[in-house]
């Protein structure tokens, strides 16, 4: 992070495009294109990537492997330095009819670099909760709907603003 100062509106607009491409649109190609060529991407449990193409190879595989998970916006903040912090829920729709979604929280820190791109992403998530909810989801799937994950449902985008929510997919 340098001494750069960016208009808040510019940083916020870039963040919204980032959110729409990734979390809402799940268009991982467009999402990765929002990073600088030399992006530093730190996923504190799954690995550290350097460079846009390394991130592209990693994220397309990772998101295919965990396609039942989608990201529900809670809040974000931006600073003139270009720093963005977003808090979210990593959500799986519950296979048990009428049961609430199965969530675990995460926080992402981004550094805006100008020109609509980010030079840093750091992802933090509740590892124990993530593992626990994966087990809960697997058990509920086996009991109620073994094919749910393959249908990539997106039933509950939460109460965030309209721009942060994708289409409801009940599969």
PDB file of C-alpha atoms in Angstrom:
ATOM      1  CA  UNK A   1       0.000   0.000   0.000  1.00  0.00           C
ATOM      2  CA  UNK A   2       1.584   3.247  -1.120  1.00  0.00           C
ATOM      3  CA  UNK A   3       0.699   6.859  -0.604  1.00  0.00           C
ATOM      4  CA  UNK A   4      -1.986   6.776  -3.287  1.00  0.00           C
ATOM      5  CA  UNK A   5      -5.299   8.422  -2.597  1.00  0.00           C
ATOM      6  CA  UNK A   6      -8.334   7.492  -4.654  1.00  0.00           C
ATOM      7  CA  UNK A   7     -11.822   8.979  -4.762  1.00  0.00           C
ATOM      8  CA  UNK A   8     -14.066   6.842  -2.544  1.00  0.00           C
ATOM      9  CA  UNK A   9     -16.615   6.656  -5.374  1.00  0.00           C
ATOM     10  CA  UNK A  10     -14.008   5.123  -7.713  1.00  0.00           C
ATOM     11  CA  UNK A  11     -12.941   2.503  -5.165  1.00  0.00           C
ATOM     12  CA  UNK A  12     -16.523   1.648  -4.281  1.00  0.00           C
ATOM     13  CA  UNK A  13     -17.519   1.331  -7.952  1.00  0.00           C
ATOM     14  CA  UNK A  14     -14.571  -1.016  -8.570  1.00  0.00           C
ATOM     15  CA  UNK A  15     -15.560  -3.081  -5.540  1.00  0.00           C
ATOM     16  CA  UNK A  16     -19.136  -3.401  -6.763  1.00  0.00           C
ATOM     17  CA  UNK A  17     -17.917  -4.579 -10.200  1.00  0.00           C
ATOM     18  CA  UNK A  18     -15.632  -7.073  -8.413  1.00  0.00           C
ATOM     19  CA  UNK A  19     -18.550  -8.352  -6.301  1.00  0.00           C
ATOM     20  CA  UNK A  20     -20.891  -8.610  -9.290  1.00  0.00           C
ATOM     21  CA  UNK A  21     -18.338 -10.513 -11.385  1.00  0.00           C
ATOM     22  CA  UNK A  22     -17.340 -12.984  -8.664  1.00  0.00           C
ATOM     23  CA  UNK A  23     -19.827 -13.467  -5.846  1.00  0.00           C
ATOM     24  CA  UNK A  24     -22.988 -12.675  -7.819  1.00  0.00           C
ATOM     25  CA  UNK A  25     -22.109 -13.647 -11.388  1.00  0.00           C
ATOM     26  CA  UNK A  26     -19.645 -16.420 -10.550  1.00  0.00           C
ATOM     27  CA  UNK A  27     -17.830 -15.421 -13.740  1.00  0.00           C
ATOM     28  CA  UNK A  28     -14.345 -16.311 -12.549  1.00  0.00           C
ATOM     29  CA  UNK A  29     -12.686 -15.169 -15.781  1.00  0.00           C
ATOM     30  CA  UNK A  30     -14.134 -11.656 -15.442  1.00  0.00           C
ATOM     31  CA  UNK A  31     -13.405 -11.701 -11.714  1.00  0.00           C
ATOM     32  CA  UNK A  32      -9.710 -12.471 -12.245  1.00  0.00           C
ATOM     33  CA  UNK A  33      -9.485  -9.788 -14.940  1.00  0.00           C
ATOM     34  CA  UNK A  34     -10.194  -7.244 -12.179  1.00  0.00           C
ATOM     35  CA  UNK A  35      -6.719  -7.875 -10.738  1.00  0.00           C
ATOM     36  CA  UNK A  36      -3.395  -6.402 -11.774  1.00  0.00           C
ATOM     37  CA  UNK A  37      -0.980  -8.653 -13.677  1.00  0.00           C
ATOM     38  CA  UNK A  38       1.172  -8.966 -10.541  1.00  0.00           C
ATOM     39  CA  UNK A  39      -1.632  -9.384  -7.985  1.00  0.00           C
ATOM     40  CA  UNK A  40      -0.739 -10.865  -4.630  1.00  0.00           C
ATOM     41  CA  UNK A  41      -3.616 -13.206  -3.678  1.00  0.00           C
ATOM     42  CA  UNK A  42      -3.427 -14.695  -0.207  1.00  0.00           C
ATOM     43  CA  UNK A  43      -5.985 -17.294   0.739  1.00  0.00           C
ATOM     44  CA  UNK A  44      -4.817 -17.997   4.262  1.00  0.00           C
ATOM     45  CA  UNK A  45      -5.927 -21.615   4.286  1.00  0.00           C
ATOM     46  CA  UNK A  46      -5.836 -22.738   0.653  1.00  0.00           C
ATOM     47  CA  UNK A  47      -2.689 -21.019  -0.576  1.00  0.00           C
ATOM     48  CA  UNK A  48      -0.817 -17.960  -1.778  1.00  0.00           C
ATOM     49  CA  UNK A  49      -0.868 -17.045  -5.465  1.00  0.00           C
ATOM     50  CA  UNK A  50       1.142 -14.406  -7.260  1.00  0.00           C
ATOM     51  CA  UNK A  51       0.068 -13.067 -10.617  1.00  0.00           C
ATOM     52  CA  UNK A  52      -3.259 -12.986 -12.381  1.00  0.00           C
ATOM     53  CA  UNK A  53      -2.763 -16.200 -14.338  1.00  0.00           C
ATOM     54  CA  UNK A  54      -1.825 -18.200 -11.242  1.00  0.00           C
ATOM     55  CA  UNK A  55      -4.980 -16.871  -9.557  1.00  0.00           C
ATOM     56  CA  UNK A  56      -7.056 -17.743 -12.639  1.00  0.00           C
ATOM     57  CA  UNK A  57      -5.861 -21.367 -12.676  1.00  0.00           C
ATOM     58  CA  UNK A  58      -6.430 -21.738  -8.944  1.00  0.00           C
ATOM     59  CA  UNK A  59      -9.819 -20.051  -8.594  1.00  0.00           C
ATOM     60  CA  UNK A  60     -11.548 -21.713 -11.541  1.00  0.00           C
ATOM     61  CA  UNK A  61     -10.647 -25.151 -10.151  1.00  0.00           C
ATOM     62  CA  UNK A  62     -11.436 -24.233  -6.538  1.00  0.00           C
ATOM     63  CA  UNK A  63     -14.834 -22.775  -7.363  1.00  0.00           C
ATOM     64  CA  UNK A  64     -15.708 -25.825  -9.469  1.00  0.00           C
ATOM     65  CA  UNK A  65     -14.700 -28.118  -6.581  1.00  0.00           C
ATOM     66  CA  UNK A  66     -16.915 -26.180  -4.131  1.00  0.00           C
ATOM     67  CA  UNK A  67     -19.725 -25.202  -6.495  1.00  0.00           C
ATOM     68  CA  UNK A  68     -22.420 -25.689  -3.844  1.00  0.00           C
ATOM     69  CA  UNK A  69     -21.037 -22.680  -1.919  1.00  0.00           C
ATOM     70  CA  UNK A  70     -22.081 -19.149  -2.788  1.00  0.00           C
ATOM     71  CA  UNK A  71     -21.204 -15.856  -1.166  1.00  0.00           C
ATOM     72  CA  UNK A  72     -23.703 -13.712   0.704  1.00  0.00           C
ATOM     73  CA  UNK A  73     -22.828 -10.064   1.257  1.00  0.00           C
ATOM     74  CA  UNK A  74     -23.077  -8.627   4.775  1.00  0.00           C
ATOM     75  CA  UNK A  75     -21.191  -5.289   4.580  1.00  0.00           C
ATOM     76  CA  UNK A  76     -18.135  -3.567   3.176  1.00  0.00           C
ATOM     77  CA  UNK A  77     -16.093  -0.428   3.763  1.00  0.00           C
ATOM     78  CA  UNK A  78     -13.691   1.524   1.575  1.00  0.00           C
ATOM     79  CA  UNK A  79     -10.925   3.991   2.362  1.00  0.00           C
ATOM     80  CA  UNK A  80      -9.298   6.673   0.200  1.00  0.00           C
ATOM     81  CA  UNK A  81      -6.099   4.587   0.381  1.00  0.00           C
ATOM     82  CA  UNK A  82      -7.885   2.036  -1.794  1.00  0.00           C
ATOM     83  CA  UNK A  83      -8.295  -0.451   1.029  1.00  0.00           C
ATOM     84  CA  UNK A  84     -11.578  -2.375   0.939  1.00  0.00           C
ATOM     85  CA  UNK A  85     -12.828  -4.792   3.587  1.00  0.00           C
ATOM     86  CA  UNK A  86     -15.882  -6.973   2.980  1.00  0.00           C
ATOM     87  CA  UNK A  87     -17.609  -9.313   5.426  1.00  0.00           C
ATOM     88  CA  UNK A  88     -19.633 -12.184   4.001  1.00  0.00           C
ATOM     89  CA  UNK A  89     -21.211 -15.535   4.663  1.00  0.00           C
ATOM     90  CA  UNK A  90     -20.076 -18.564   2.709  1.00  0.00           C
ATOM     91  CA  UNK A  91     -23.390 -20.305   2.203  1.00  0.00           C
ATOM     92  CA  UNK A  92     -24.649 -23.735   1.318  1.00  0.00           C
ATOM     93  CA  UNK A  93     -28.387 -24.242   0.932  1.00  0.00           C
ATOM     94  CA  UNK A  94     -29.577 -26.740   3.497  1.00  0.00           C
ATOM     95  CA  UNK A  95     -30.717 -30.054   2.004  1.00  0.00           C
ATOM     96  CA  UNK A  96     -33.184 -30.458   4.875  1.00  0.00           C
ATOM     97  CA  UNK A  97     -36.502 -28.937   3.775  1.00  0.00           C
ATOM     98  CA  UNK A  98     -37.363 -25.802   5.755  1.00  0.00           C
ATOM     99  CA  UNK A  99     -34.009 -25.682   7.557  1.00  0.00           C
ATOM    100  CA  UNK A 100     -31.888 -22.508   7.498  1.00  0.00           C
ATOM    101  CA  UNK A 101     -28.860 -22.214   5.214  1.00  0.00           C
ATOM    102  CA  UNK A 102     -25.533 -23.605   6.381  1.00  0.00           C
ATOM    103  CA  UNK A 103     -23.102 -20.670   6.695  1.00  0.00           C
ATOM    104  CA  UNK A 104     -19.608 -19.855   7.830  1.00  0.00           C
ATOM    105  CA  UNK A 105     -18.220 -16.302   7.882  1.00  0.00           C
ATOM    106  CA  UNK A 106     -15.347 -14.790   5.967  1.00  0.00           C
ATOM    107  CA  UNK A 107     -13.587 -11.481   5.506  1.00  0.00           C
ATOM    108  CA  UNK A 108     -11.753 -10.294   2.422  1.00  0.00           C
ATOM    109  CA  UNK A 109      -9.284  -7.410   2.339  1.00  0.00           C
ATOM    110  CA  UNK A 110      -8.575  -5.830  -1.039  1.00  0.00           C
ATOM    111  CA  UNK A 111      -6.143  -3.161  -2.184  1.00  0.00           C
ATOM    112  CA  UNK A 112      -7.290  -1.022  -5.068  1.00  0.00           C
ATOM    113  CA  UNK A 113      -4.538  -0.107  -7.535  1.00  0.00           C
ATOM    114  CA  UNK A 114      -6.429   2.271  -9.820  1.00  0.00           C
ATOM    115  CA  UNK A 115      -7.841   1.694 -13.277  1.00  0.00           C
ATOM    116  CA  UNK A 116     -10.591  -0.542 -11.897  1.00  0.00           C
ATOM    117  CA  UNK A 117      -8.130  -3.210 -10.687  1.00  0.00           C
ATOM    118  CA  UNK A 118      -6.959  -4.647  -7.396  1.00  0.00           C
ATOM    119  CA  UNK A 119      -3.355  -5.527  -6.553  1.00  0.00           C
ATOM    120  CA  UNK A 120      -4.041  -7.521  -3.383  1.00  0.00           C
ATOM    121  CA  UNK A 121      -6.662  -9.872  -2.049  1.00  0.00           C
ATOM    122  CA  UNK A 122      -6.440 -11.541   1.345  1.00  0.00           C
ATOM    123  CA  UNK A 123      -9.132 -14.011   2.323  1.00  0.00           C
ATOM    124  CA  UNK A 124      -9.793 -15.017   5.901  1.00  0.00           C
ATOM    125  CA  UNK A 125     -12.517 -17.415   6.921  1.00  0.00           C
ATOM    126  CA  UNK A 126     -13.497 -19.303  10.013  1.00  0.00           C
ATOM    127  CA  UNK A 127     -11.632 -22.532   9.261  1.00  0.00           C
ATOM    128  CA  UNK A 128     -13.166 -24.581  12.081  1.00  0.00           C
ATOM    129  CA  UNK A 129     -16.658 -23.392  11.156  1.00  0.00           C
ATOM    130  CA  UNK A 130     -15.956 -24.071   7.476  1.00  0.00           C
ATOM    131  CA  UNK A 131     -14.936 -27.651   8.207  1.00  0.00           C
ATOM    132  CA  UNK A 132     -17.837 -28.149  10.620  1.00  0.00           C
ATOM    133  CA  UNK A 133     -20.403 -26.826   8.137  1.00  0.00           C
ATOM    134  CA  UNK A 134     -18.946 -29.005   5.347  1.00  0.00           C
ATOM    135  CA  UNK A 135     -19.563 -32.048   7.542  1.00  0.00           C
ATOM    136  CA  UNK A 136     -23.052 -30.810   8.471  1.00  0.00           C
ATOM    137  CA  UNK A 137     -23.863 -30.270   4.783  1.00  0.00           C
ATOM    138  CA  UNK A 138     -22.567 -33.711   3.776  1.00  0.00           C
ATOM    139  CA  UNK A 139     -24.627 -35.417   6.472  1.00  0.00           C
ATOM    140  CA  UNK A 140     -27.780 -33.463   5.575  1.00  0.00           C
ATOM    141  CA  UNK A 141     -27.231 -34.158   1.867  1.00  0.00           C
ATOM    142  CA  UNK A 142     -26.918 -37.891   2.476  1.00  0.00           C
ATOM    143  CA  UNK A 143     -30.076 -37.854   4.556  1.00  0.00           C
ATOM    144  CA  UNK A 144     -32.332 -35.518   2.558  1.00  0.00           C
ATOM    145  CA  UNK A 145     -31.029 -34.763  -0.962  1.00  0.00           C
ATOM    146  CA  UNK A 146     -27.814 -36.381  -2.216  1.00  0.00           C
ATOM    147  CA  UNK A 147     -28.011 -34.508  -5.539  1.00  0.00           C
ATOM    148  CA  UNK A 148     -28.370 -30.985  -4.147  1.00  0.00           C
ATOM    149  CA  UNK A 149     -24.724 -29.931  -4.565  1.00  0.00           C
ATOM    150  CA  UNK A 150     -24.737 -30.790  -8.273  1.00  0.00           C
ATOM    151  CA  UNK A 151     -27.763 -28.521  -8.825  1.00  0.00           C
ATOM    152  CA  UNK A 152     -25.844 -25.428  -7.591  1.00  0.00           C
ATOM    153  CA  UNK A 153     -28.841 -23.929  -5.806  1.00  0.00           C
ATOM    154  CA  UNK A 154     -28.745 -20.285  -4.723  1.00  0.00           C
ATOM    155  CA  UNK A 155     -31.879 -19.938  -2.596  1.00  0.00           C
ATOM    156  CA  UNK A 156     -31.097 -17.175  -0.104  1.00  0.00           C
ATOM    157  CA  UNK A 157     -28.904 -14.171  -0.949  1.00  0.00           C
ATOM    158  CA  UNK A 158     -29.590 -12.531   2.399  1.00  0.00           C
ATOM    159  CA  UNK A 159     -30.794  -9.026   3.101  1.00  0.00           C
ATOM    160  CA  UNK A 160     -28.011  -7.064   1.433  1.00  0.00           C
ATOM    161  CA  UNK A 161     -28.567  -4.400  -1.218  1.00  0.00           C
ATOM    162  CA  UNK A 162     -30.013  -5.430  -4.580  1.00  0.00           C
ATOM    163  CA  UNK A 163     -26.642  -5.063  -6.356  1.00  0.00           C
ATOM    164  CA  UNK A 164     -25.107  -7.659  -4.008  1.00  0.00           C
ATOM    165  CA  UNK A 165     -27.633 -10.424  -4.689  1.00  0.00           C
ATOM    166  CA  UNK A 166     -27.785 -12.892  -7.531  1.00  0.00           C
ATOM    167  CA  UNK A 167     -30.758 -14.720  -8.964  1.00  0.00           C
ATOM    168  CA  UNK A 168     -32.540 -17.296  -6.848  1.00  0.00           C
ATOM    169  CA  UNK A 169     -31.843 -20.769  -8.208  1.00  0.00           C
ATOM    170  CA  UNK A 170     -33.803 -23.565  -6.597  1.00  0.00           C
ATOM    171  CA  UNK A 171     -32.500 -26.342  -8.843  1.00  0.00           C
TER     172      UNK A 171
END
